[in-house]
Short mmCIF file of C-alpha atoms and ligand atoms in Angstrom, two decimals:
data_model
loop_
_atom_site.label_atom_id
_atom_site.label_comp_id
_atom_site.label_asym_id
_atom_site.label_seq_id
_atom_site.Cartn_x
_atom_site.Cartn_y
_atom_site.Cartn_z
CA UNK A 1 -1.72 -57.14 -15.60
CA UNK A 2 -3.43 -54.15 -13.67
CA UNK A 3 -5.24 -55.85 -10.48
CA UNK A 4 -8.59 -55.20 -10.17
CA UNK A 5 -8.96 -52.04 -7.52
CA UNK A 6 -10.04 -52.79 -4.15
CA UNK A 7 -13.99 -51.83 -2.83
CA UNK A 8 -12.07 -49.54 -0.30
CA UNK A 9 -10.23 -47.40 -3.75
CA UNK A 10 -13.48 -47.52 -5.36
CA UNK A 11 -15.44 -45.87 -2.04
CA UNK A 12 -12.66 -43.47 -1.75
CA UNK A 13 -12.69 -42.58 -5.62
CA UNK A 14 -15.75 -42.06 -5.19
CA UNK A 15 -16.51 -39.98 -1.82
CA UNK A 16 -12.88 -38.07 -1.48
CA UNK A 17 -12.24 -34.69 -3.09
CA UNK A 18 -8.60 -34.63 -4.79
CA UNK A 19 -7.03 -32.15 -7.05
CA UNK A 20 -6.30 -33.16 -10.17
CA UNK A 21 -3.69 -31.87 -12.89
CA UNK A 22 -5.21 -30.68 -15.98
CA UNK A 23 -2.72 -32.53 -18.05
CA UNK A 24 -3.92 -35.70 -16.72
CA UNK A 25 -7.50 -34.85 -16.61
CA UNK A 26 -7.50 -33.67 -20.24
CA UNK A 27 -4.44 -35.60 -21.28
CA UNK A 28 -5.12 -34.17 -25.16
CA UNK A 29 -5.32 -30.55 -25.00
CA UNK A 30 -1.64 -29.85 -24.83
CA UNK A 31 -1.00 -28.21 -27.84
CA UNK A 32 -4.71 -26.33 -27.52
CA UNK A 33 -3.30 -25.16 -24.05
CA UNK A 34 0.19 -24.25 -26.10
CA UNK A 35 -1.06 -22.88 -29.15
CA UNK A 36 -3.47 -20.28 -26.91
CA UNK A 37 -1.11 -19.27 -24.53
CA UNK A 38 0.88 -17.66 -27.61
CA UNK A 39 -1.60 -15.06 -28.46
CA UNK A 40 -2.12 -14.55 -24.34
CA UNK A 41 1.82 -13.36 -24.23
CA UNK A 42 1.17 -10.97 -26.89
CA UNK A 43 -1.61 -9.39 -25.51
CA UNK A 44 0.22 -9.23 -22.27
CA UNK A 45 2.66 -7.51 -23.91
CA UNK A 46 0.92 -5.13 -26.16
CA UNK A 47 -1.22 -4.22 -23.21
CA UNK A 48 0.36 -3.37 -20.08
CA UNK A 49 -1.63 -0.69 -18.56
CA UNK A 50 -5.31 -0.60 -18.72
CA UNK A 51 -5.48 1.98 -21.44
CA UNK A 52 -3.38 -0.19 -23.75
CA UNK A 53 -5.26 -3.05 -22.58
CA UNK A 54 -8.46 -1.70 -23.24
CA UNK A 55 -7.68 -0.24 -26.85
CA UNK A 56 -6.19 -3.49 -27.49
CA UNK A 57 -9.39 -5.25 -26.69
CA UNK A 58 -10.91 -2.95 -28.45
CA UNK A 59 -8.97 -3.80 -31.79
CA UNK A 60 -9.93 -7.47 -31.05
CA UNK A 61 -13.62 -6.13 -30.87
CA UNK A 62 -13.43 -4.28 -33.93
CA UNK A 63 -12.04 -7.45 -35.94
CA UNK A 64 -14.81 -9.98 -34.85
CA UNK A 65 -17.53 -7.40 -35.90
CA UNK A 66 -18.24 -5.50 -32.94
CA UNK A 67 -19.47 -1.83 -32.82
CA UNK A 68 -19.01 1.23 -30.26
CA UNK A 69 -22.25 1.81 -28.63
CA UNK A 70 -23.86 4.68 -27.85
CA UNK A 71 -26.53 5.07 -25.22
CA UNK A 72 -29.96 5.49 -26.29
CA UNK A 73 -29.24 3.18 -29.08
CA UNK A 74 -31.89 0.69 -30.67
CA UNK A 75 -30.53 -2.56 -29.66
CA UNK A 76 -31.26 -6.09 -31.05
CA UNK A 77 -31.09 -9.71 -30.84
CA UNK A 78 -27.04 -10.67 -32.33
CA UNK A 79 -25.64 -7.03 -31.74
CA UNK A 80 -22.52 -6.98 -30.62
CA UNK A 81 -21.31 -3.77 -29.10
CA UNK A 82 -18.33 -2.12 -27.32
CA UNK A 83 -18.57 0.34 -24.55
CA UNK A 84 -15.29 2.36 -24.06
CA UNK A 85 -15.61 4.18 -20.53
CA UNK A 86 -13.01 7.29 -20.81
CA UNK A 87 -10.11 5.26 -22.37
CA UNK A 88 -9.67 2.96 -19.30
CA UNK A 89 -12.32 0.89 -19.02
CA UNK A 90 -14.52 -1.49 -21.43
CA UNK A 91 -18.01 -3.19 -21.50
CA UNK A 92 -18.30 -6.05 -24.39
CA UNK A 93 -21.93 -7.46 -24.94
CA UNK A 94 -23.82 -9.49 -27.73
CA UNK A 95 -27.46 -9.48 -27.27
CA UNK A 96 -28.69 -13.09 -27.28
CA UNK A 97 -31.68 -14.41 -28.79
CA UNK A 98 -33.54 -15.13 -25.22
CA UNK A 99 -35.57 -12.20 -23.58
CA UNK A 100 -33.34 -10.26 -21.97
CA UNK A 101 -35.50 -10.21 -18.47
CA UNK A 102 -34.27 -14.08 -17.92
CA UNK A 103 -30.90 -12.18 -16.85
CA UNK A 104 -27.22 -11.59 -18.43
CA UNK A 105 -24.15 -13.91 -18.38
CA UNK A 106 -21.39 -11.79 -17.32
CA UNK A 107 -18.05 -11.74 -17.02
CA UNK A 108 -16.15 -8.83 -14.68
CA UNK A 109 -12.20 -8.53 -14.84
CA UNK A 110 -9.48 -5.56 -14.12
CA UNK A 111 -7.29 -4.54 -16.55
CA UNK A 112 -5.42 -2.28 -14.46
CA UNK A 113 -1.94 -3.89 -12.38
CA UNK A 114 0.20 -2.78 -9.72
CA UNK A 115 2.11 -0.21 -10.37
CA UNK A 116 4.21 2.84 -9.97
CA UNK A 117 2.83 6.31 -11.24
CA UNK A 118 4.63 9.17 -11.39
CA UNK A 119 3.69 12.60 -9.36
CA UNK A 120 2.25 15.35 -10.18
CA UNK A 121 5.84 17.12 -10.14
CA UNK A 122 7.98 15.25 -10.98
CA UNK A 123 11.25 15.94 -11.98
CA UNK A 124 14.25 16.67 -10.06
CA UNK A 125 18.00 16.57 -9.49
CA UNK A 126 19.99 15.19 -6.91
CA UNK A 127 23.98 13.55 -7.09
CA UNK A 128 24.77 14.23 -10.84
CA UNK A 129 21.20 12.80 -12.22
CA UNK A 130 17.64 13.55 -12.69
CA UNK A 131 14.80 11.72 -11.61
CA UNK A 132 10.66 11.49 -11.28
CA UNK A 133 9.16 11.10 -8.05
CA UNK A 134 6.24 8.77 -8.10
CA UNK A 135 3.46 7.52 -5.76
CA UNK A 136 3.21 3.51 -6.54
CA UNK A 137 -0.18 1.81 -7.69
CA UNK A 138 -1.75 -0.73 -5.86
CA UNK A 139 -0.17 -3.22 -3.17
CA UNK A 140 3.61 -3.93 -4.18
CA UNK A 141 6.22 -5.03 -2.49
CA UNK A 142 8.53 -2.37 -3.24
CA UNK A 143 12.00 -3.39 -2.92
CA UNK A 144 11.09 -5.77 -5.74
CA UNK A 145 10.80 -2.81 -8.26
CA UNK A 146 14.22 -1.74 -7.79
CA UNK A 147 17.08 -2.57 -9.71
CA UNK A 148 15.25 -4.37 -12.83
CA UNK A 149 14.09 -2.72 -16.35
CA UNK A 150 11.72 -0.69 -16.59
CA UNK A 151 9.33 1.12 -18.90
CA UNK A 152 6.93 4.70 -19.32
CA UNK A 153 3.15 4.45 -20.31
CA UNK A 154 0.79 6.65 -20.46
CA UNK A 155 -1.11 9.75 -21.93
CA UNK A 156 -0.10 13.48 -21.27
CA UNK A 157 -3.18 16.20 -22.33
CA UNK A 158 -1.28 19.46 -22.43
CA UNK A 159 -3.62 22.45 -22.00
CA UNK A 160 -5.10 22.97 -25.33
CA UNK A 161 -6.40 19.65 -24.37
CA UNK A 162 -4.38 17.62 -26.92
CA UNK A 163 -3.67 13.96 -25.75
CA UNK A 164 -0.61 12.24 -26.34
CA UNK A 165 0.26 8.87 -25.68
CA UNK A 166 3.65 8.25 -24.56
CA UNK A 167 5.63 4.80 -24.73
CA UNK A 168 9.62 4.45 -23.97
CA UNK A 169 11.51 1.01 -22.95
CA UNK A 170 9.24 -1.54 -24.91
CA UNK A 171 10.94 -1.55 -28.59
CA UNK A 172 14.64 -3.40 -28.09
CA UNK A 173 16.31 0.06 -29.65
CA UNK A 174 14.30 1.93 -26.45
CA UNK A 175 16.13 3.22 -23.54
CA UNK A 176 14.71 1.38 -20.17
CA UNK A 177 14.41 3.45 -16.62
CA UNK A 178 15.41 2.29 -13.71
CA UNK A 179 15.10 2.99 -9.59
CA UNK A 180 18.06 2.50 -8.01
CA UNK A 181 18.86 0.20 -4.72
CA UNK A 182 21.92 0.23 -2.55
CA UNK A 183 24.98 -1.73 -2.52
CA UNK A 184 25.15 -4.84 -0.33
CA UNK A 185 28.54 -4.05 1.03
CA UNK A 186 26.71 -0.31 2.47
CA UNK A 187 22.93 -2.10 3.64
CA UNK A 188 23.77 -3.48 6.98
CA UNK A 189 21.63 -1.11 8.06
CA UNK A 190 19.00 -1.63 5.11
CA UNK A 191 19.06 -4.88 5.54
CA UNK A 192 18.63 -5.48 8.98
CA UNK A 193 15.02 -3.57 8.71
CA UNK A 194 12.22 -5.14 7.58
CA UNK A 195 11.33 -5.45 4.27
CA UNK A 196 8.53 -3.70 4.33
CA UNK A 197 10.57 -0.55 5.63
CA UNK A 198 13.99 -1.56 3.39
CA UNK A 199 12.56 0.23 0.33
CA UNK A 200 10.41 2.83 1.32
CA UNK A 201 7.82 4.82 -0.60
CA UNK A 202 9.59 7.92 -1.17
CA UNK A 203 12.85 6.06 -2.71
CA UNK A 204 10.91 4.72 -5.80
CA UNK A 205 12.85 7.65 -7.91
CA UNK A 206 13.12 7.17 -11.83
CA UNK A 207 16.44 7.85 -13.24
CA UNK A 208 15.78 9.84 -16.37
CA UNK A 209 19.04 11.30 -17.45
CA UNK A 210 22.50 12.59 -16.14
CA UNK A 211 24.04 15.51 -18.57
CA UNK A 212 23.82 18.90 -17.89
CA UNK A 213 22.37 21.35 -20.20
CA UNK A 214 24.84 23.54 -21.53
CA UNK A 215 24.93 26.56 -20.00
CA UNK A 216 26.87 27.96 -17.07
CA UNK A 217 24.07 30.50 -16.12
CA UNK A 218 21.20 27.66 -15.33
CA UNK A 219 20.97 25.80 -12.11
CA UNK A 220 19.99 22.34 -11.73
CA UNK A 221 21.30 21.63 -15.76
CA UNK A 222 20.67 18.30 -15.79
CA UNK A 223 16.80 19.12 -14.26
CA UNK A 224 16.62 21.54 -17.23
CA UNK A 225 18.41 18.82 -20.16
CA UNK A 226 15.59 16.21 -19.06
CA UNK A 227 12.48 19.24 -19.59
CA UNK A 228 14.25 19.88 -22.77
CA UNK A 229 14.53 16.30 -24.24
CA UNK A 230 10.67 16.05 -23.09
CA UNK A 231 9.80 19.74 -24.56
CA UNK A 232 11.05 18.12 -28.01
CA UNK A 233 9.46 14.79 -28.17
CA UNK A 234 6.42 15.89 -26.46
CA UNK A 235 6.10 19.46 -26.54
CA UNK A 236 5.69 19.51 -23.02
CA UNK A 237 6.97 21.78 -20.11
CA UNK A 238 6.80 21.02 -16.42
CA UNK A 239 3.43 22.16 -15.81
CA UNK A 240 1.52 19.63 -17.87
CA UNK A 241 2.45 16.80 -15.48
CA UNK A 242 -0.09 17.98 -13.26
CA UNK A 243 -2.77 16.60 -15.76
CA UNK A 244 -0.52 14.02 -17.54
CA UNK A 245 -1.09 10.05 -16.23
CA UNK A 246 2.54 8.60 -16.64
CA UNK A 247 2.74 5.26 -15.77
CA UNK A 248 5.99 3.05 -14.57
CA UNK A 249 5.54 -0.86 -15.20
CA UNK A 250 8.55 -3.30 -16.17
CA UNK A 251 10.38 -3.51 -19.21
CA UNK A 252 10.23 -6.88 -19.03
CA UNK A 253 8.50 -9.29 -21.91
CA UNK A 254 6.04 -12.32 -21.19
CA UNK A 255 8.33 -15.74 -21.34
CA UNK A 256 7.76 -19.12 -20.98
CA UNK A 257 9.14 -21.10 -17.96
CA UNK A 258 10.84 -23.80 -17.24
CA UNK A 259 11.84 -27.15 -19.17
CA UNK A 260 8.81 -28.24 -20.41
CA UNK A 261 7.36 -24.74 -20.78
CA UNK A 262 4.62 -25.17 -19.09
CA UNK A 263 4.15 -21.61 -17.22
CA UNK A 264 4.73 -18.31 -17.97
CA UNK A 265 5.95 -15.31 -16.35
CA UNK A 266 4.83 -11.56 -17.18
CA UNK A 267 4.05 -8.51 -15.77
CA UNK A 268 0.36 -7.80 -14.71
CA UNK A 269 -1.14 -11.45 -15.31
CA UNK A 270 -3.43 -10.24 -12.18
CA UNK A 271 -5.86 -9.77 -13.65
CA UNK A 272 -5.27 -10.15 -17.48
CA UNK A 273 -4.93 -13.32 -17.24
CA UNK A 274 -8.99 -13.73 -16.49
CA UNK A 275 -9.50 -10.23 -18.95
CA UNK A 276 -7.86 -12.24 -22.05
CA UNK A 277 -9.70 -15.43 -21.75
CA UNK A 278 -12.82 -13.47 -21.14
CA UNK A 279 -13.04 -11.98 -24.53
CA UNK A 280 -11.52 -15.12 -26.48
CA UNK A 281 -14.78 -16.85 -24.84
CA UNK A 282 -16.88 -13.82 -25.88
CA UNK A 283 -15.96 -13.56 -29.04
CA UNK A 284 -15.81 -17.75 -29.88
CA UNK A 285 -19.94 -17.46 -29.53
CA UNK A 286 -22.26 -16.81 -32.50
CA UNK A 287 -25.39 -16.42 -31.80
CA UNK A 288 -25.74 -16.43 -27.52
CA UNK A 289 -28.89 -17.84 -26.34
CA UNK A 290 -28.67 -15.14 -22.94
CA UNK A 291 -27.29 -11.94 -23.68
CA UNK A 292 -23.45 -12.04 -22.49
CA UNK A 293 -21.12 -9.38 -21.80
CA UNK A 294 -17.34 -9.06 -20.78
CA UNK A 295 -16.32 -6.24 -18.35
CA UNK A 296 -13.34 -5.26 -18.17
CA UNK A 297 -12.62 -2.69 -15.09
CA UNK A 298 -10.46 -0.34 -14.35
CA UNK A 299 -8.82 0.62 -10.51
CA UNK A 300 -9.21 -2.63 -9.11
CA UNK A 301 -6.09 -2.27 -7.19
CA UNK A 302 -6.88 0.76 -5.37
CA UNK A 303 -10.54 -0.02 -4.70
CA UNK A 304 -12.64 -0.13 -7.59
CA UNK A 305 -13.58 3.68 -6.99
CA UNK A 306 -14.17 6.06 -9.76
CA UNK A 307 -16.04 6.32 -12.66
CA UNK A 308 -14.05 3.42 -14.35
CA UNK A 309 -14.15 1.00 -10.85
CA UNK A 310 -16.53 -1.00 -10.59
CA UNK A 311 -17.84 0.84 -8.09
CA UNK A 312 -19.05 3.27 -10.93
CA UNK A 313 -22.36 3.22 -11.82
CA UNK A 314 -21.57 2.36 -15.57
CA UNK A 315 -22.52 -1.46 -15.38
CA UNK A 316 -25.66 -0.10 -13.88
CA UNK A 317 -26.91 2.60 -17.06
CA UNK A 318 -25.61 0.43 -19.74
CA UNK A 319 -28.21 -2.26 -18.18
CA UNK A 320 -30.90 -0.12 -17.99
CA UNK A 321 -29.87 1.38 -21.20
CA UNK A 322 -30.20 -1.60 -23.30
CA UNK A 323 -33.22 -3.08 -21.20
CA UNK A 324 -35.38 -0.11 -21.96
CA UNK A 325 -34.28 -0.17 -25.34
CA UNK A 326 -35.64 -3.39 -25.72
CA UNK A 327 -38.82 -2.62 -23.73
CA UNK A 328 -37.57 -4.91 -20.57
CA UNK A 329 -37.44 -3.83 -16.87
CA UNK A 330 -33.86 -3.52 -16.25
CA UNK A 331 -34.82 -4.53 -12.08
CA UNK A 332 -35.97 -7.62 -13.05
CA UNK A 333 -32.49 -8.35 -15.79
CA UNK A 334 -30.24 -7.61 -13.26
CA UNK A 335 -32.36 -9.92 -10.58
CA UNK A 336 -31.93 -12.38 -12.87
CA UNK A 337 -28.26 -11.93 -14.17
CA UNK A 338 -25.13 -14.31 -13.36
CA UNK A 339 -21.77 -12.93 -13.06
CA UNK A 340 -18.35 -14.50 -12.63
CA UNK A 341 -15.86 -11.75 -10.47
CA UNK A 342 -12.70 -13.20 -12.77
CA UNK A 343 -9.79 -12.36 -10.62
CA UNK A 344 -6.86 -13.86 -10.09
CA UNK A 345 -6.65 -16.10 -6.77
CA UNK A 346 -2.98 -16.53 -5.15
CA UNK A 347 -1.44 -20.59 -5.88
CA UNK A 348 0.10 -22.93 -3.04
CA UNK A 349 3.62 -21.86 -3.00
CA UNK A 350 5.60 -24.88 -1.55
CA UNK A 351 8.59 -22.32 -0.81
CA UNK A 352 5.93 -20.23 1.38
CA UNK A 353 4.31 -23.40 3.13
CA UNK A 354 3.10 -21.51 6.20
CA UNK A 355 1.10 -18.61 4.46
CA UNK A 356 -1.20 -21.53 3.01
CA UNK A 357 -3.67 -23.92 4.08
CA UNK A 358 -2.75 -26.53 1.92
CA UNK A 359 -6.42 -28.57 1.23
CA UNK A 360 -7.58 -24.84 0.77
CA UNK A 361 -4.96 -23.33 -1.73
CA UNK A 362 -5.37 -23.71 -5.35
CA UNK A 363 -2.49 -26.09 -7.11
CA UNK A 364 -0.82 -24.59 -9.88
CA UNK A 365 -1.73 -26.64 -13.23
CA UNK A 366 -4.97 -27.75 -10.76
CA UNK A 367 -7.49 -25.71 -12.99
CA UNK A 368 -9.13 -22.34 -12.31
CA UNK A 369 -9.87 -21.34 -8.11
CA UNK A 370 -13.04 -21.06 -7.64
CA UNK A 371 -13.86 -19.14 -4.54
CA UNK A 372 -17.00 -19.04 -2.63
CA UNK A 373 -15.73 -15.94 -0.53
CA UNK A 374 -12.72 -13.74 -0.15
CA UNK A 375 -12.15 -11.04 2.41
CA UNK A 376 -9.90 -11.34 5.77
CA UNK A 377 -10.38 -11.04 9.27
CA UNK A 378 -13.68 -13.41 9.69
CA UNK A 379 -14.58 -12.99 6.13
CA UNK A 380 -15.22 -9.17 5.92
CA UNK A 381 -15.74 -7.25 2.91
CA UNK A 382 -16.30 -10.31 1.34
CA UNK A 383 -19.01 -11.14 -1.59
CA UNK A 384 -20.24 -14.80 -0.26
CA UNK A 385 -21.95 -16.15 -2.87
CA UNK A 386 -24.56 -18.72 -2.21
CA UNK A 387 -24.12 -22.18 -1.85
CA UNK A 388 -27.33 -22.47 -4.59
CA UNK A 389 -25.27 -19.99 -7.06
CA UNK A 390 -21.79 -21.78 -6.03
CA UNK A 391 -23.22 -25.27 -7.25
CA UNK A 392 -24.77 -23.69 -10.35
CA UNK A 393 -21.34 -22.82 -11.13
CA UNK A 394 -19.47 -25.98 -10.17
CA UNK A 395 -22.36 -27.69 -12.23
CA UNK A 396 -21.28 -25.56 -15.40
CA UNK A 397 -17.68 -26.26 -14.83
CA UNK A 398 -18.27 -29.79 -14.73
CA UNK A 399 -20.84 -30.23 -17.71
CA UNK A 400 -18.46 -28.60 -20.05
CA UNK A 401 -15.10 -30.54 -18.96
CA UNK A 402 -13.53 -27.25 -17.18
CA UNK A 403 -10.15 -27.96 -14.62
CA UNK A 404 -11.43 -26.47 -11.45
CA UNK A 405 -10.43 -26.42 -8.15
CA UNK A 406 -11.62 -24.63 -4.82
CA UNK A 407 -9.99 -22.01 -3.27
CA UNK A 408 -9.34 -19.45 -0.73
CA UNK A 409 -6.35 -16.41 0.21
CA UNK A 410 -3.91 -18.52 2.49
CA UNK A 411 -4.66 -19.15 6.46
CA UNK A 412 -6.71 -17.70 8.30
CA UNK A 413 -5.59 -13.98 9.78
CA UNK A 414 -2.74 -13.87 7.17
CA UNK A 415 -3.99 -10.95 5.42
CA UNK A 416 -6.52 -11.09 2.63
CA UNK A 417 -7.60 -9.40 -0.57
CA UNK A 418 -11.03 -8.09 -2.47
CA UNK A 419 -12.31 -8.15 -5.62
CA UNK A 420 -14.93 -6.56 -7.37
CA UNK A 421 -17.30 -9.50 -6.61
CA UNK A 422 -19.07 -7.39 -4.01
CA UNK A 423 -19.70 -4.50 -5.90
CA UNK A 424 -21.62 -6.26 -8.18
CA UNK A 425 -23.39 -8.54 -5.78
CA UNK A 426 -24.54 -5.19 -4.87
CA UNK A 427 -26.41 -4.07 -7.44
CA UNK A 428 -28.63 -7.48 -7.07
CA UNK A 429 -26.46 -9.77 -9.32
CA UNK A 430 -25.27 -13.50 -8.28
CA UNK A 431 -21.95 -13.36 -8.36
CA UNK A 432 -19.07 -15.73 -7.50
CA UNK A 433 -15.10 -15.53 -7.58
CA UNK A 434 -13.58 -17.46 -10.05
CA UNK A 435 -9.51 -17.33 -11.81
CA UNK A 436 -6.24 -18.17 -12.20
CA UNK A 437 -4.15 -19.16 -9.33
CA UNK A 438 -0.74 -16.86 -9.60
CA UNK A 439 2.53 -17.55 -7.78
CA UNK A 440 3.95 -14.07 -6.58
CA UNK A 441 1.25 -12.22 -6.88
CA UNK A 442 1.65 -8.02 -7.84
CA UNK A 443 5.33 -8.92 -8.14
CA UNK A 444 7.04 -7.39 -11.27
CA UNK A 445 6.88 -10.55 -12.76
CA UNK A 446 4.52 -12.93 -12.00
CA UNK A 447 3.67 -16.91 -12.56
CA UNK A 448 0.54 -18.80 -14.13
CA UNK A 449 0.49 -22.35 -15.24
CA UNK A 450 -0.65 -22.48 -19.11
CA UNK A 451 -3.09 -25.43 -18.58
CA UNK A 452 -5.08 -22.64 -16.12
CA UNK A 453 -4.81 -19.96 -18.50
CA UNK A 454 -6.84 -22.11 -21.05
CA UNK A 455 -9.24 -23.58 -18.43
CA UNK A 456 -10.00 -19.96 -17.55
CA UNK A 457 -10.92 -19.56 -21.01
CA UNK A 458 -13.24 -22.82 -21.34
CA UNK A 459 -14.39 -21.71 -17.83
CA UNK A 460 -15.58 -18.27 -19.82
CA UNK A 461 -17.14 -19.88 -22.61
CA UNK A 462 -18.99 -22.88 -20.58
CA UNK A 463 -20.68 -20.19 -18.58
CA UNK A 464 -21.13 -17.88 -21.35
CA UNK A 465 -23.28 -20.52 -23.22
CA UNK A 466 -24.78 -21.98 -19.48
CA UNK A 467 -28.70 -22.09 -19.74
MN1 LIG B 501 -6.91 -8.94 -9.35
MN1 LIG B 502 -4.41 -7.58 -7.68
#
């Protein structure tokens, strides 16, 4: 017989904040959390860079009745539209049913990753093979990217201005690339530096070939055997690198973990891990009482600059766009608007103790961090939302049964990290960080808990549909 719980467990039950698991919070949504996770891997997989990403949401758009818009368009209550912003980034929205001046629920993710992009010039030869230089993407550790499978993405536009996408590694029958490290038995001296300096930025060289062309009268034959494999597939020659946006990530497929399969590692879960859930939210409502919208950004990891970072001013003109279309005062709309910054936030790593301050890490399989402010060094750069907006949020989270937890980037002076909270803050929007916690963050391969990939997606939804 269970004995009655003491006045002192009650009190503490009552005024202690504790973590709890989302499998025994919600003890019966483990085959929901399951069963979703399976389409996440495949759009992790079909959609590693944020071109692929974005045309794949795009698909997803088209199937649940959404159209491209245009701007100057005559917009009304239940459209649902699509903005594509140069093939790289994407703005979702359905127009909901209240006026529009009460403010928009939205949602901002990246679907770009870290990284490695090849150069401008690329190709070269050195000891019997040939190789592209690169400049890498985005904050990576980069003796992780050595040594492991990897594939090509990308677009080249030759100069007739013809686009084509390029894609080699991904299919089983594909052959992989690969960077190259040095043997232990020669890296006493590698290995004694740090490992910032072990792998530096200059050796992330692709290995793209080793036969010579056939012919004695050429130098550098296996250079030349490379352009000519590319000239035939591609009808390319060395020049249209300059404009051609070639793209390294790994070769590697999304996979459960562990015995009970309860996590999964992939490539670039930061940050499609709060994109996906985002639009599964978005496009689970059918008629929105507040217009909603899904953004889904581009150069995250290198500063949100651009006309595709959220830095750009497209948020801005597609909310004055549909505003005046509707006869509203697009000041007042954005004054009025919520937005979640759905990033990724980095989990309590038990092997990495120190970085962390424990009662202020997010617990993998905890829920969704929810972060009041990022930044470093005394909180600068940081978007610090309101304590009024913060509770609004917690208050949604709660209503709607979402697996939360608070959060914030390891101790104090340990380094830090943005998002594009603050660039939306800017533009006179509430806005507050909330996502998935990830163990080994912008490594090759990186770690979510499945019961936090589906709370980010009730998290979507519950604020979505918030009042
Ligand atoms: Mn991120
Ligand atoms: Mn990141």
């Amino acid at each position: 017989m269970m004995s009655e719980k003491t006045k002192g467990q009650l009190l503490s039950e009552k005024l202690t904040y504790t973590k709890k698991n989302a499998y025994e919070k919600n003890p019966d949504e483990k085959d929901e959390i399951f069963s979703y996770c399976e389409e996440y891997k495949k759009y992790l997989d079909s959609g590693k860079t944020a071109r692929s990403a974005s045309r794949e949401a795009v698909k997803m758009a088209q199937a649940n009745g959404f159209k491209e818009y245009n701007f100057g368009a005559n917009v009304k209550v239940g459209d649902k539209y699509y903005y594509v912003n140069r093939d790289r980034s994407l703005f979702l929205f359905i127009i909901g049913s209240e006026n529009i001046e009460k403010g928009i629920r939205i949602i901002a993710s990246h679907i770009d990753s870290p990284a490695i992009d090849i150069r401008a010039n690329p190709v070269y030869e050195a000891g019997g093979m040939a190789f592209f230089r690169t400049h890498y993407y985005g904050g990576i550790k980069k003796y992780q990217w050595t040594a492991i499978p990897l594939a090509l993405h990308g677009i080249i536009t030759d100069k007739s201005g013809k686009k084509i996408d390029v894609c080699i590694g991904e299919n089983d029958d594909d052959p992989i690339f690969y960077i190259n490290d040095l043997l232990p038995h020669l890296a006493q001296e590698q290995c004694a530096k740090s490992l910032r300096e072990g792998v530096d930025g200059e050796m992330l060289n692709i290995v793209l070939g080793s036969i010579p062309y056939d012919d004695e009268a050429v130098n550098e034959k296996i250079k030349l055997n490379v352009l000519a494999i590319l000239n035939e597939k591609y009808g390319i020659t060395e020049e249209d690198f300059l404009s051609a946006e070639l793209t390294i990530v790994p070769a590697l497929k999304a996979k459960d973990v562990g015995l009970d399969r309860s996590l999964i590692a992939s490539y670039g879960h930061d940050d499609r891990v709060c994109a996906y859930p985002s639009l599964t939210a978005l496009f689970s409502l059918q008629s929105p009482e507040h217009t909603v919208m899904a953004v889904l950004a581009d150069k995250e990891e290198t500063g949100s600059n651009g006309a595709t970072g959220m830095k750009g001013s497209a948020l801005d003109d597609i909310i004055t766009d549909i505003s005046v279309s509707m006869g509203k005062n697009e000041r007042l709309v954005r004054a009025n608007s919520m937005c979640l910054s759905a990033d990724v936030c980095a989990a309590y790593d038990p092997n990495f103790a120190n970085a962390f301050e424990k009662n202020n890490s997010a617990i993998v399989g905890c829920g969704i961090g929810l972060a009041k402010y990022t930044g470093a060094r005394g909180k600068s750069d940081t978007n610090d939302a309101t304590g009024e907006y913060t509770a609004k949020i917690a208050r949604i989270f709660n209503e709607n049964n979402v697996v939360w937890q608070t959060c914030e980037m390891g101790k104090i002076d340990f380094g830090g990290g943005g998002t594009v909270a603050k660039f939306i803050a800017e533009r006179n929007i509430d806005t507050i960080d909330a996502g998935v916690p990830v163990i080994s963050m912008h490594a090759p391969y990186e770690l979510v808990s499945k019961a936090d990939v589906y709370n980010m997606h009730k998290a979507s939804k519950a604020f979505f549909e918030s009042k």
